[in-house]
mmCIF file of N, CA and C in Angstrom:
data_model
loop_
_atom_site.group_PDB
_atom_site.id
_atom_site.type_symbol
_atom_site.label_atom_id
_atom_site.label_comp_id
_atom_site.label_asym_id
_atom_site.label_seq_id
_atom_site.Cartn_x
_atom_site.Cartn_y
_atom_site.Cartn_z
ATOM 1 N N UNK A 412 118.778 100.929 61.108
ATOM 2 C CA UNK A 412 118.760 101.807 62.369
ATOM 3 C C UNK A 412 118.678 100.812 63.662
ATOM 4 N N UNK A 413 119.704 101.301 64.426
ATOM 5 C CA UNK A 413 120.078 100.155 65.658
ATOM 6 C C UNK A 413 119.876 101.169 66.482
ATOM 7 N N UNK A 414 119.043 100.079 67.609
ATOM 8 C CA UNK A 414 117.822 100.748 68.327
ATOM 9 C C UNK A 414 119.341 100.735 69.387
ATOM 10 N N UNK A 415 119.243 101.423 70.619
ATOM 11 C CA UNK A 415 119.528 101.047 71.796
ATOM 12 C C UNK A 415 118.348 100.738 73.210
ATOM 13 N N UNK A 416 118.416 99.822 73.705
ATOM 14 C CA UNK A 416 117.872 99.589 75.008
ATOM 15 C C UNK A 416 116.725 100.654 75.616
ATOM 16 N N UNK A 417 116.804 101.608 75.681
ATOM 17 C CA UNK A 417 116.199 103.388 75.828
ATOM 18 C C UNK A 417 115.419 103.498 75.289
ATOM 19 N N UNK A 418 116.006 103.108 73.727
ATOM 20 C CA UNK A 418 115.494 104.088 72.792
ATOM 21 C C UNK A 418 114.012 103.157 71.998
ATOM 22 N N UNK A 419 114.328 101.477 72.590
ATOM 23 C CA UNK A 419 113.405 100.861 72.292
ATOM 24 C C UNK A 419 112.103 100.787 73.469
ATOM 25 N N UNK A 420 112.488 101.124 75.226
ATOM 26 C CA UNK A 420 112.012 100.843 75.291
ATOM 27 C C UNK A 420 110.994 102.294 75.718
ATOM 28 N N UNK A 421 111.629 103.778 75.212
ATOM 29 C CA UNK A 421 111.085 104.832 74.676
ATOM 30 C C UNK A 421 109.618 104.455 74.220
ATOM 31 N N UNK A 422 110.313 104.022 72.715
ATOM 32 C CA UNK A 422 109.220 103.718 71.643
ATOM 33 C C UNK A 422 108.464 103.339 71.573
ATOM 34 N N UNK A 423 108.326 102.392 73.252
ATOM 35 C CA UNK A 423 107.420 101.276 73.193
ATOM 36 C C UNK A 423 106.439 101.702 74.578
ATOM 37 N N UNK A 424 107.303 102.614 75.458
ATOM 38 C CA UNK A 424 106.558 102.942 76.391
ATOM 39 C C UNK A 424 105.479 104.773 75.936
ATOM 40 N N UNK A 425 105.724 105.287 75.519
ATOM 41 C CA UNK A 425 105.557 106.580 74.958
ATOM 42 C C UNK A 425 103.853 106.196 74.476
ATOM 43 N N UNK A 426 103.480 105.861 73.543
ATOM 44 C CA UNK A 426 102.550 105.700 73.028
ATOM 45 C C UNK A 426 101.426 104.659 74.224
ATOM 46 N N UNK A 427 101.818 103.598 74.544
ATOM 47 C CA UNK A 427 101.408 103.271 76.218
ATOM 48 C C UNK A 427 100.895 104.114 76.969
ATOM 49 N N UNK A 428 101.544 105.510 77.375
ATOM 50 C CA UNK A 428 101.241 106.142 78.237
ATOM 51 C C UNK A 428 100.258 107.088 77.883
ATOM 52 N N UNK A 429 100.630 107.114 76.842
ATOM 53 C CA UNK A 429 99.786 108.100 76.035
ATOM 54 C C UNK A 429 98.026 108.315 75.477
ATOM 55 N N UNK A 430 98.411 107.210 75.715
ATOM 56 C CA UNK A 430 97.015 106.214 75.594
ATOM 57 C C UNK A 430 95.938 105.852 76.841
ATOM 58 N N UNK A 431 96.975 106.101 77.767
ATOM 59 C CA UNK A 431 96.679 106.047 79.075
ATOM 60 C C UNK A 431 95.863 107.160 79.564
ATOM 61 N N UNK A 432 96.725 108.093 78.934
ATOM 62 C CA UNK A 432 96.047 109.309 79.164
ATOM 63 C C UNK A 432 94.836 109.914 78.711
ATOM 64 N N UNK A 433 94.969 109.313 77.633
ATOM 65 C CA UNK A 433 93.466 109.760 76.610
ATOM 66 C C UNK A 433 92.258 108.836 77.116
ATOM 67 N N UNK A 434 92.535 107.800 77.428
ATOM 68 C CA UNK A 434 91.372 107.441 78.147
ATOM 69 C C UNK A 434 90.915 107.603 79.794
ATOM 70 N N UNK A 435 91.753 108.183 80.172
ATOM 71 C CA UNK A 435 92.084 108.508 81.429
ATOM 72 C C UNK A 435 90.935 110.116 81.784
ATOM 73 N N UNK A 436 90.871 110.713 80.441
ATOM 74 C CA UNK A 436 89.700 111.303 80.645
ATOM 75 C C UNK A 436 88.284 111.182 80.259
ATOM 76 N N UNK A 437 88.000 110.216 80.171
ATOM 77 C CA UNK A 437 86.749 109.298 79.979
ATOM 78 C C UNK A 437 86.281 108.586 80.692
ATOM 79 N N UNK A 438 86.755 108.621 81.971
ATOM 80 C CA UNK A 438 86.903 107.141 83.027
ATOM 81 C C UNK A 438 85.264 107.384 83.651
ATOM 82 N N UNK A 439 84.421 108.324 83.394
ATOM 83 C CA UNK A 439 83.217 108.581 84.375
ATOM 84 C C UNK A 439 82.505 108.370 83.099
ATOM 85 N N UNK A 440 81.555 107.027 83.524
ATOM 86 C CA UNK A 440 80.406 107.022 82.390
ATOM 87 C C UNK A 440 79.432 108.151 82.885
ATOM 88 N N UNK A 441 78.627 108.280 81.299
ATOM 89 C CA UNK A 441 77.555 109.750 81.250
ATOM 90 C C UNK A 441 76.250 108.920 81.623
ATOM 91 N N UNK A 442 75.706 109.167 82.252
ATOM 92 C CA UNK A 442 74.139 108.776 83.252
ATOM 93 C C UNK A 442 73.093 108.902 82.603
ATOM 94 N N UNK A 443 72.280 108.074 82.479
ATOM 95 C CA UNK A 443 70.610 108.949 81.613
ATOM 96 C C UNK A 443 70.435 109.980 82.571
ATOM 97 N N UNK A 444 69.739 111.180 81.874
ATOM 98 C CA UNK A 444 69.468 112.248 82.734
ATOM 99 C C UNK A 444 70.210 113.143 83.369
ATOM 100 N N UNK A 445 71.886 112.914 83.466
ATOM 101 C CA UNK A 445 72.280 113.436 83.531
ATOM 102 C C UNK A 445 72.681 114.952 82.735
ATOM 103 N N UNK A 446 72.295 115.033 81.689
ATOM 104 C CA UNK A 446 72.363 115.908 80.283
ATOM 105 C C UNK A 446 71.173 116.998 80.827
ATOM 106 N N UNK A 447 70.149 116.342 81.864
ATOM 107 C CA UNK A 447 69.280 117.305 82.172
ATOM 108 C C UNK A 447 69.094 118.300 83.493
ATOM 109 N N UNK A 448 70.881 117.941 84.379
ATOM 110 C CA UNK A 448 71.058 118.723 85.705
ATOM 111 C C UNK A 448 72.075 119.670 84.642
ATOM 112 N N UNK A 449 71.542 120.754 85.321
ATOM 113 C CA UNK A 449 71.965 122.522 85.526
ATOM 114 C C UNK A 449 72.938 122.560 87.011
ATOM 115 N N UNK A 450 73.840 123.385 86.406
ATOM 116 C CA UNK A 450 74.933 123.895 87.239
ATOM 117 C C UNK A 450 74.745 125.378 87.684
ATOM 118 N N UNK A 451 74.459 125.547 89.037
ATOM 119 C CA UNK A 451 73.790 126.591 89.707
ATOM 120 C C UNK A 451 74.945 127.548 90.378
ATOM 121 N N UNK A 452 74.622 128.582 90.777
ATOM 122 C CA UNK A 452 75.716 129.522 92.203
ATOM 123 C C UNK A 452 74.790 129.109 93.007
ATOM 124 N N UNK A 453 75.339 129.160 94.509
ATOM 125 C CA UNK A 453 74.357 129.445 95.561
ATOM 126 C C UNK A 453 73.464 130.334 95.980
ATOM 127 N N UNK A 454 73.412 131.677 95.431
ATOM 128 C CA UNK A 454 72.459 131.882 95.336
ATOM 129 C C UNK A 454 71.315 132.135 94.802
ATOM 130 N N UNK A 455 71.099 131.154 93.638
ATOM 131 C CA UNK A 455 70.124 130.758 92.810
ATOM 132 C C UNK A 455 69.420 129.792 93.394
ATOM 133 N N UNK A 456 69.819 129.015 94.361
ATOM 134 C CA UNK A 456 69.199 127.547 94.679
ATOM 135 C C UNK A 456 68.576 128.018 96.203
ATOM 136 N N UNK A 457 68.245 129.215 96.218
ATOM 137 C CA UNK A 457 67.254 129.584 97.279
ATOM 138 C C UNK A 457 65.591 128.581 97.530
ATOM 139 N N UNK A 458 65.631 128.618 96.994
ATOM 140 C CA UNK A 458 63.487 128.001 96.687
ATOM 141 C C UNK A 458 63.998 126.888 96.565
ATOM 142 N N UNK A 459 65.258 126.495 95.897
ATOM 143 C CA UNK A 459 65.214 124.941 95.936
ATOM 144 C C UNK A 459 65.113 123.672 96.967
ATOM 145 N N UNK A 460 64.787 122.629 97.419
ATOM 146 C CA UNK A 460 64.596 121.640 98.098
ATOM 147 C C UNK A 460 66.110 120.988 98.224
ATOM 148 N N UNK A 461 66.895 121.099 98.809
ATOM 149 C CA UNK A 461 68.148 120.590 98.775
ATOM 150 C C UNK A 461 67.779 118.479 98.852
ATOM 151 N N UNK A 462 68.700 118.109 97.753
ATOM 152 C CA UNK A 462 68.828 116.875 98.180
ATOM 153 C C UNK A 462 69.760 116.112 98.721
ATOM 154 N N UNK A 463 70.855 116.762 99.240
ATOM 155 C CA UNK A 463 71.865 116.154 99.809
ATOM 156 C C UNK A 463 73.575 116.923 99.222
ATOM 157 N N UNK A 464 74.557 116.132 99.812
ATOM 158 C CA UNK A 464 75.663 116.178 99.917
ATOM 159 C C UNK A 464 76.517 115.082 98.577
ATOM 160 N N UNK A 465 77.442 115.757 97.450
ATOM 161 C CA UNK A 465 78.006 114.568 97.071
ATOM 162 C C UNK A 465 80.033 114.899 96.618
ATOM 163 N N UNK A 466 80.822 114.237 97.792
ATOM 164 C CA UNK A 466 82.052 113.822 97.687
ATOM 165 C C UNK A 466 82.499 113.546 96.134
ATOM 166 N N UNK A 467 83.091 114.170 95.333
ATOM 167 C CA UNK A 467 84.126 113.043 94.541
ATOM 168 C C UNK A 467 85.605 113.124 94.652
ATOM 169 N N UNK A 468 86.278 112.597 94.429
ATOM 170 C CA UNK A 468 86.957 112.264 93.442
ATOM 171 C C UNK A 468 87.635 111.666 92.683
ATOM 172 N N UNK A 469 88.461 111.869 91.643
ATOM 173 C CA UNK A 469 88.831 111.228 90.331
ATOM 174 C C UNK A 469 90.433 111.556 90.574
ATOM 175 N N UNK A 470 91.496 110.499 89.567
ATOM 176 C CA UNK A 470 92.922 110.463 89.289
ATOM 177 C C UNK A 470 93.124 111.748 89.030
ATOM 178 N N UNK A 471 94.153 111.988 89.069
ATOM 179 C CA UNK A 471 94.727 112.955 89.190
ATOM 180 C C UNK A 471 95.984 112.970 88.264
ATOM 181 N N UNK A 472 96.411 112.006 88.179
ATOM 182 C CA UNK A 472 97.855 111.519 87.364
ATOM 183 C C UNK A 472 97.568 110.043 87.157
ATOM 184 N N UNK A 473 98.464 109.842 85.733
ATOM 185 C CA UNK A 473 97.880 108.842 84.647
ATOM 186 C C UNK A 473 99.681 108.479 85.297
ATOM 187 N N UNK A 474 99.606 107.416 85.699
ATOM 188 C CA UNK A 474 101.476 107.188 85.235
ATOM 189 C C UNK A 474 102.263 107.996 85.495
ATOM 190 N N UNK A 475 102.748 108.506 84.652
ATOM 191 C CA UNK A 475 104.128 109.953 85.063
ATOM 192 C C UNK A 475 103.447 111.156 85.166
ATOM 193 N N UNK A 476 102.312 111.179 84.196
ATOM 194 C CA UNK A 476 101.777 112.467 83.929
ATOM 195 C C UNK A 476 100.311 112.801 84.287
ATOM 196 N N UNK A 477 100.398 113.841 84.894
ATOM 197 C CA UNK A 477 99.597 114.740 85.923
ATOM 198 C C UNK A 477 98.194 115.214 84.766
ATOM 199 N N UNK A 478 96.971 115.057 85.067
ATOM 200 C CA UNK A 478 95.889 115.453 83.793
ATOM 201 C C UNK A 478 95.901 116.670 84.393
ATOM 202 N N UNK A 479 94.998 117.158 83.512
ATOM 203 C CA UNK A 479 94.838 118.977 82.729
ATOM 204 C C UNK A 479 93.745 119.015 83.567
ATOM 205 N N UNK A 480 93.696 120.301 84.364
ATOM 206 C CA UNK A 480 92.534 120.539 85.283
ATOM 207 C C UNK A 480 91.562 120.372 85.142
ATOM 208 N N UNK A 481 91.912 120.859 83.778
ATOM 209 C CA UNK A 481 89.976 121.139 82.554
ATOM 210 C C UNK A 481 89.772 118.912 82.262
ATOM 211 N N UNK A 482 90.365 118.153 82.703
ATOM 212 C CA UNK A 482 90.089 117.053 82.748
ATOM 213 C C UNK A 482 89.914 116.182 83.908
ATOM 214 N N UNK A 483 90.531 116.808 84.929
ATOM 215 C CA UNK A 483 90.096 116.505 86.353
ATOM 216 C C UNK A 483 88.544 117.325 86.503
ATOM 217 N N UNK A 484 88.250 118.416 86.270
ATOM 218 C CA UNK A 484 87.484 119.589 86.842
ATOM 219 C C UNK A 484 86.332 118.676 85.791
ATOM 220 N N UNK A 485 85.783 118.171 84.805
ATOM 221 C CA UNK A 485 85.243 117.865 84.138
ATOM 222 C C UNK A 485 84.579 116.486 84.226
ATOM 223 N N UNK A 486 85.599 115.627 85.239
ATOM 224 C CA UNK A 486 85.178 114.278 85.528
ATOM 225 C C UNK A 486 84.569 114.419 86.742
ATOM 226 N N UNK A 487 85.142 115.461 87.430
ATOM 227 C CA UNK A 487 84.417 115.941 89.125
ATOM 228 C C UNK A 487 83.457 116.515 88.539
ATOM 229 N N UNK A 488 82.241 117.314 87.673
ATOM 230 C CA UNK A 488 81.197 117.531 87.505
ATOM 231 C C UNK A 488 80.546 116.377 87.317
ATOM 232 N N UNK A 489 80.982 115.955 85.919
ATOM 233 C CA UNK A 489 80.065 114.320 85.582
ATOM 234 C C UNK A 489 80.028 113.985 86.918
ATOM 235 N N UNK A 490 80.758 113.356 87.870
ATOM 236 C CA UNK A 490 80.562 112.661 88.747
ATOM 237 C C UNK A 490 78.874 113.211 89.805
ATOM 238 N N UNK A 491 79.311 114.592 89.668
ATOM 239 C CA UNK A 491 78.118 115.069 90.353
ATOM 240 C C UNK A 491 76.388 115.306 89.903
ATOM 241 N N UNK A 492 76.890 115.467 87.987
ATOM 242 C CA UNK A 492 75.500 115.957 87.856
ATOM 243 C C UNK A 492 75.358 113.835 87.472
ATOM 244 N N UNK A 493 75.574 112.979 87.696
ATOM 245 C CA UNK A 493 75.335 111.246 87.500
ATOM 246 C C UNK A 493 75.008 111.399 89.385
ATOM 247 N N UNK A 494 75.590 111.791 90.276
ATOM 248 C CA UNK A 494 74.596 111.926 91.798
ATOM 249 C C UNK A 494 73.569 112.656 91.592
ATOM 250 N N UNK A 495 73.262 113.953 91.028
ATOM 251 C CA UNK A 495 72.011 114.081 90.646
ATOM 252 C C UNK A 495 70.913 113.401 90.797
ATOM 253 N N UNK A 496 71.471 112.820 89.733
ATOM 254 C CA UNK A 496 70.308 111.817 88.718
ATOM 255 C C UNK A 496 70.119 110.671 90.245
ATOM 256 N N UNK A 497 70.894 110.866 90.561
ATOM 257 C CA UNK A 497 70.685 109.005 91.192
ATOM 258 C C UNK A 497 69.588 109.882 92.605
ATOM 259 N N UNK A 498 70.257 110.845 93.262
ATOM 260 C CA UNK A 498 69.689 111.430 94.234
ATOM 261 C C UNK A 498 68.540 112.323 93.434
ATOM 262 N N UNK A 499 67.662 112.276 92.662
ATOM 263 C CA UNK A 499 66.438 113.277 92.330
ATOM 264 C C UNK A 499 66.312 114.417 92.420
ATOM 265 N N UNK A 500 67.656 114.644 92.565
ATOM 266 C CA UNK A 500 68.087 115.987 91.867
ATOM 267 C C UNK A 500 67.933 116.828 90.655
ATOM 268 N N UNK A 501 68.168 118.330 90.081
ATOM 269 C CA UNK A 501 68.442 118.564 88.834
ATOM 270 C C UNK A 501 68.738 119.446 88.907
ATOM 271 N N UNK A 502 69.650 119.921 89.535
ATOM 272 C CA UNK A 502 70.961 120.972 90.028
ATOM 273 C C UNK A 502 72.197 120.559 90.636
ATOM 274 N N UNK A 503 72.626 121.058 90.817
ATOM 275 C CA UNK A 503 74.005 121.201 91.491
ATOM 276 C C UNK A 503 74.919 122.387 91.515
ATOM 277 N N UNK A 504 75.566 122.408 93.153
ATOM 278 C CA UNK A 504 75.807 123.624 93.301
ATOM 279 C C UNK A 504 77.712 123.578 93.517
ATOM 280 N N UNK A 505 78.893 123.620 92.999
ATOM 281 C CA UNK A 505 79.969 123.084 92.959
ATOM 282 C C UNK A 505 80.472 124.151 94.132
ATOM 283 N N UNK A 506 81.224 123.806 95.570
ATOM 284 C CA UNK A 506 81.440 124.092 96.569
ATOM 285 C C UNK A 506 83.431 123.852 96.269
ATOM 286 N N UNK A 507 83.815 125.349 96.547
ATOM 287 C CA UNK A 507 85.669 125.534 96.777
ATOM 288 C C UNK A 507 86.133 124.033 97.275
ATOM 289 N N UNK A 508 86.886 123.871 96.811
ATOM 290 C CA UNK A 508 88.083 122.896 97.242
ATOM 291 C C UNK A 508 89.373 123.479 97.672
ATOM 292 N N UNK A 509 90.000 122.336 98.557
ATOM 293 C CA UNK A 509 91.349 122.957 98.626
ATOM 294 C C UNK A 509 92.869 122.235 98.103
ATOM 295 N N UNK A 510 91.681 120.282 97.775
ATOM 296 C CA UNK A 510 92.412 119.781 96.872
ATOM 297 C C UNK A 510 92.567 118.997 95.799
ATOM 298 N N UNK A 511 93.693 119.163 94.992
ATOM 299 C CA UNK A 511 93.490 118.741 93.672
ATOM 300 C C UNK A 511 93.086 117.373 93.724
ATOM 301 N N UNK A 512 91.736 117.385 92.450
ATOM 302 C CA UNK A 512 91.041 116.069 92.130
ATOM 303 C C UNK A 512 89.619 116.262 93.231
ATOM 304 N N UNK A 513 89.566 116.704 93.841
ATOM 305 C CA UNK A 513 88.150 116.427 95.176
ATOM 306 C C UNK A 513 87.599 117.708 95.044
ATOM 307 N N UNK A 514 86.517 117.824 95.346
ATOM 308 C CA UNK A 514 85.207 118.246 95.284
ATOM 309 C C UNK A 514 83.918 117.740 95.379
ATOM 310 N N UNK A 515 83.491 118.964 96.481
ATOM 311 C CA UNK A 515 82.343 118.821 96.808
ATOM 312 C C UNK A 515 80.594 119.894 96.379
ATOM 313 N N UNK A 516 79.667 118.802 96.153
ATOM 314 C CA UNK A 516 78.884 119.673 95.274
ATOM 315 C C UNK A 516 77.863 119.463 96.156
ATOM 316 N N UNK A 517 76.627 120.662 96.472
ATOM 317 C CA UNK A 517 75.112 119.864 96.939
ATOM 318 C C UNK A 517 74.571 119.806 95.551
ATOM 319 N N UNK A 518 73.576 119.051 96.111
ATOM 320 C CA UNK A 518 72.609 118.755 95.182
ATOM 321 C C UNK A 518 71.107 119.005 95.336
ATOM 322 N N UNK A 519 70.335 119.726 94.713
ATOM 323 C CA UNK A 519 69.175 120.503 94.357
ATOM 324 C C UNK A 519 67.885 119.783 93.851
ATOM 325 N N UNK A 520 66.386 120.133 93.786
ATOM 326 C CA UNK A 520 65.732 119.802 93.534
ATOM 327 C C UNK A 520 65.054 120.722 93.125
ATOM 328 N N UNK A 521 65.021 121.872 92.464
ATOM 329 C CA UNK A 521 64.665 123.430 91.699
ATOM 330 C C UNK A 521 63.326 123.014 90.511
ATOM 331 N N UNK A 522 63.308 122.400 90.355
ATOM 332 C CA UNK A 522 62.109 121.979 89.247
ATOM 333 C C UNK A 522 60.782 121.203 89.583
ATOM 334 N N UNK A 523 59.944 121.775 89.179
ATOM 335 C CA UNK A 523 58.983 120.654 89.517
ATOM 336 C C UNK A 523 58.711 119.590 88.789
#
């Protein structure tokens, strides 16, 4: 079988780019304790103590590919859960965003 230069490059680059995309969905480490942080709506935290705000951003593109909304949102949420652990919070509230790959979360301490 005879490979042209374009086919050879494509056969090398495609697996590389796909593997980078798979890695990008797991870029954010899961911090110990983050599994105990809850996600709530703003109307559910009125009696909670505010612990601050976290503004996070993650990669939205890997090479030529745009990451899925689900993967980007999962990374942003994990950043917030990790941030809540760092700030002594146990609950996060997701705020609206206007930019893909960026989100703000308010952090609260609701449980004793």
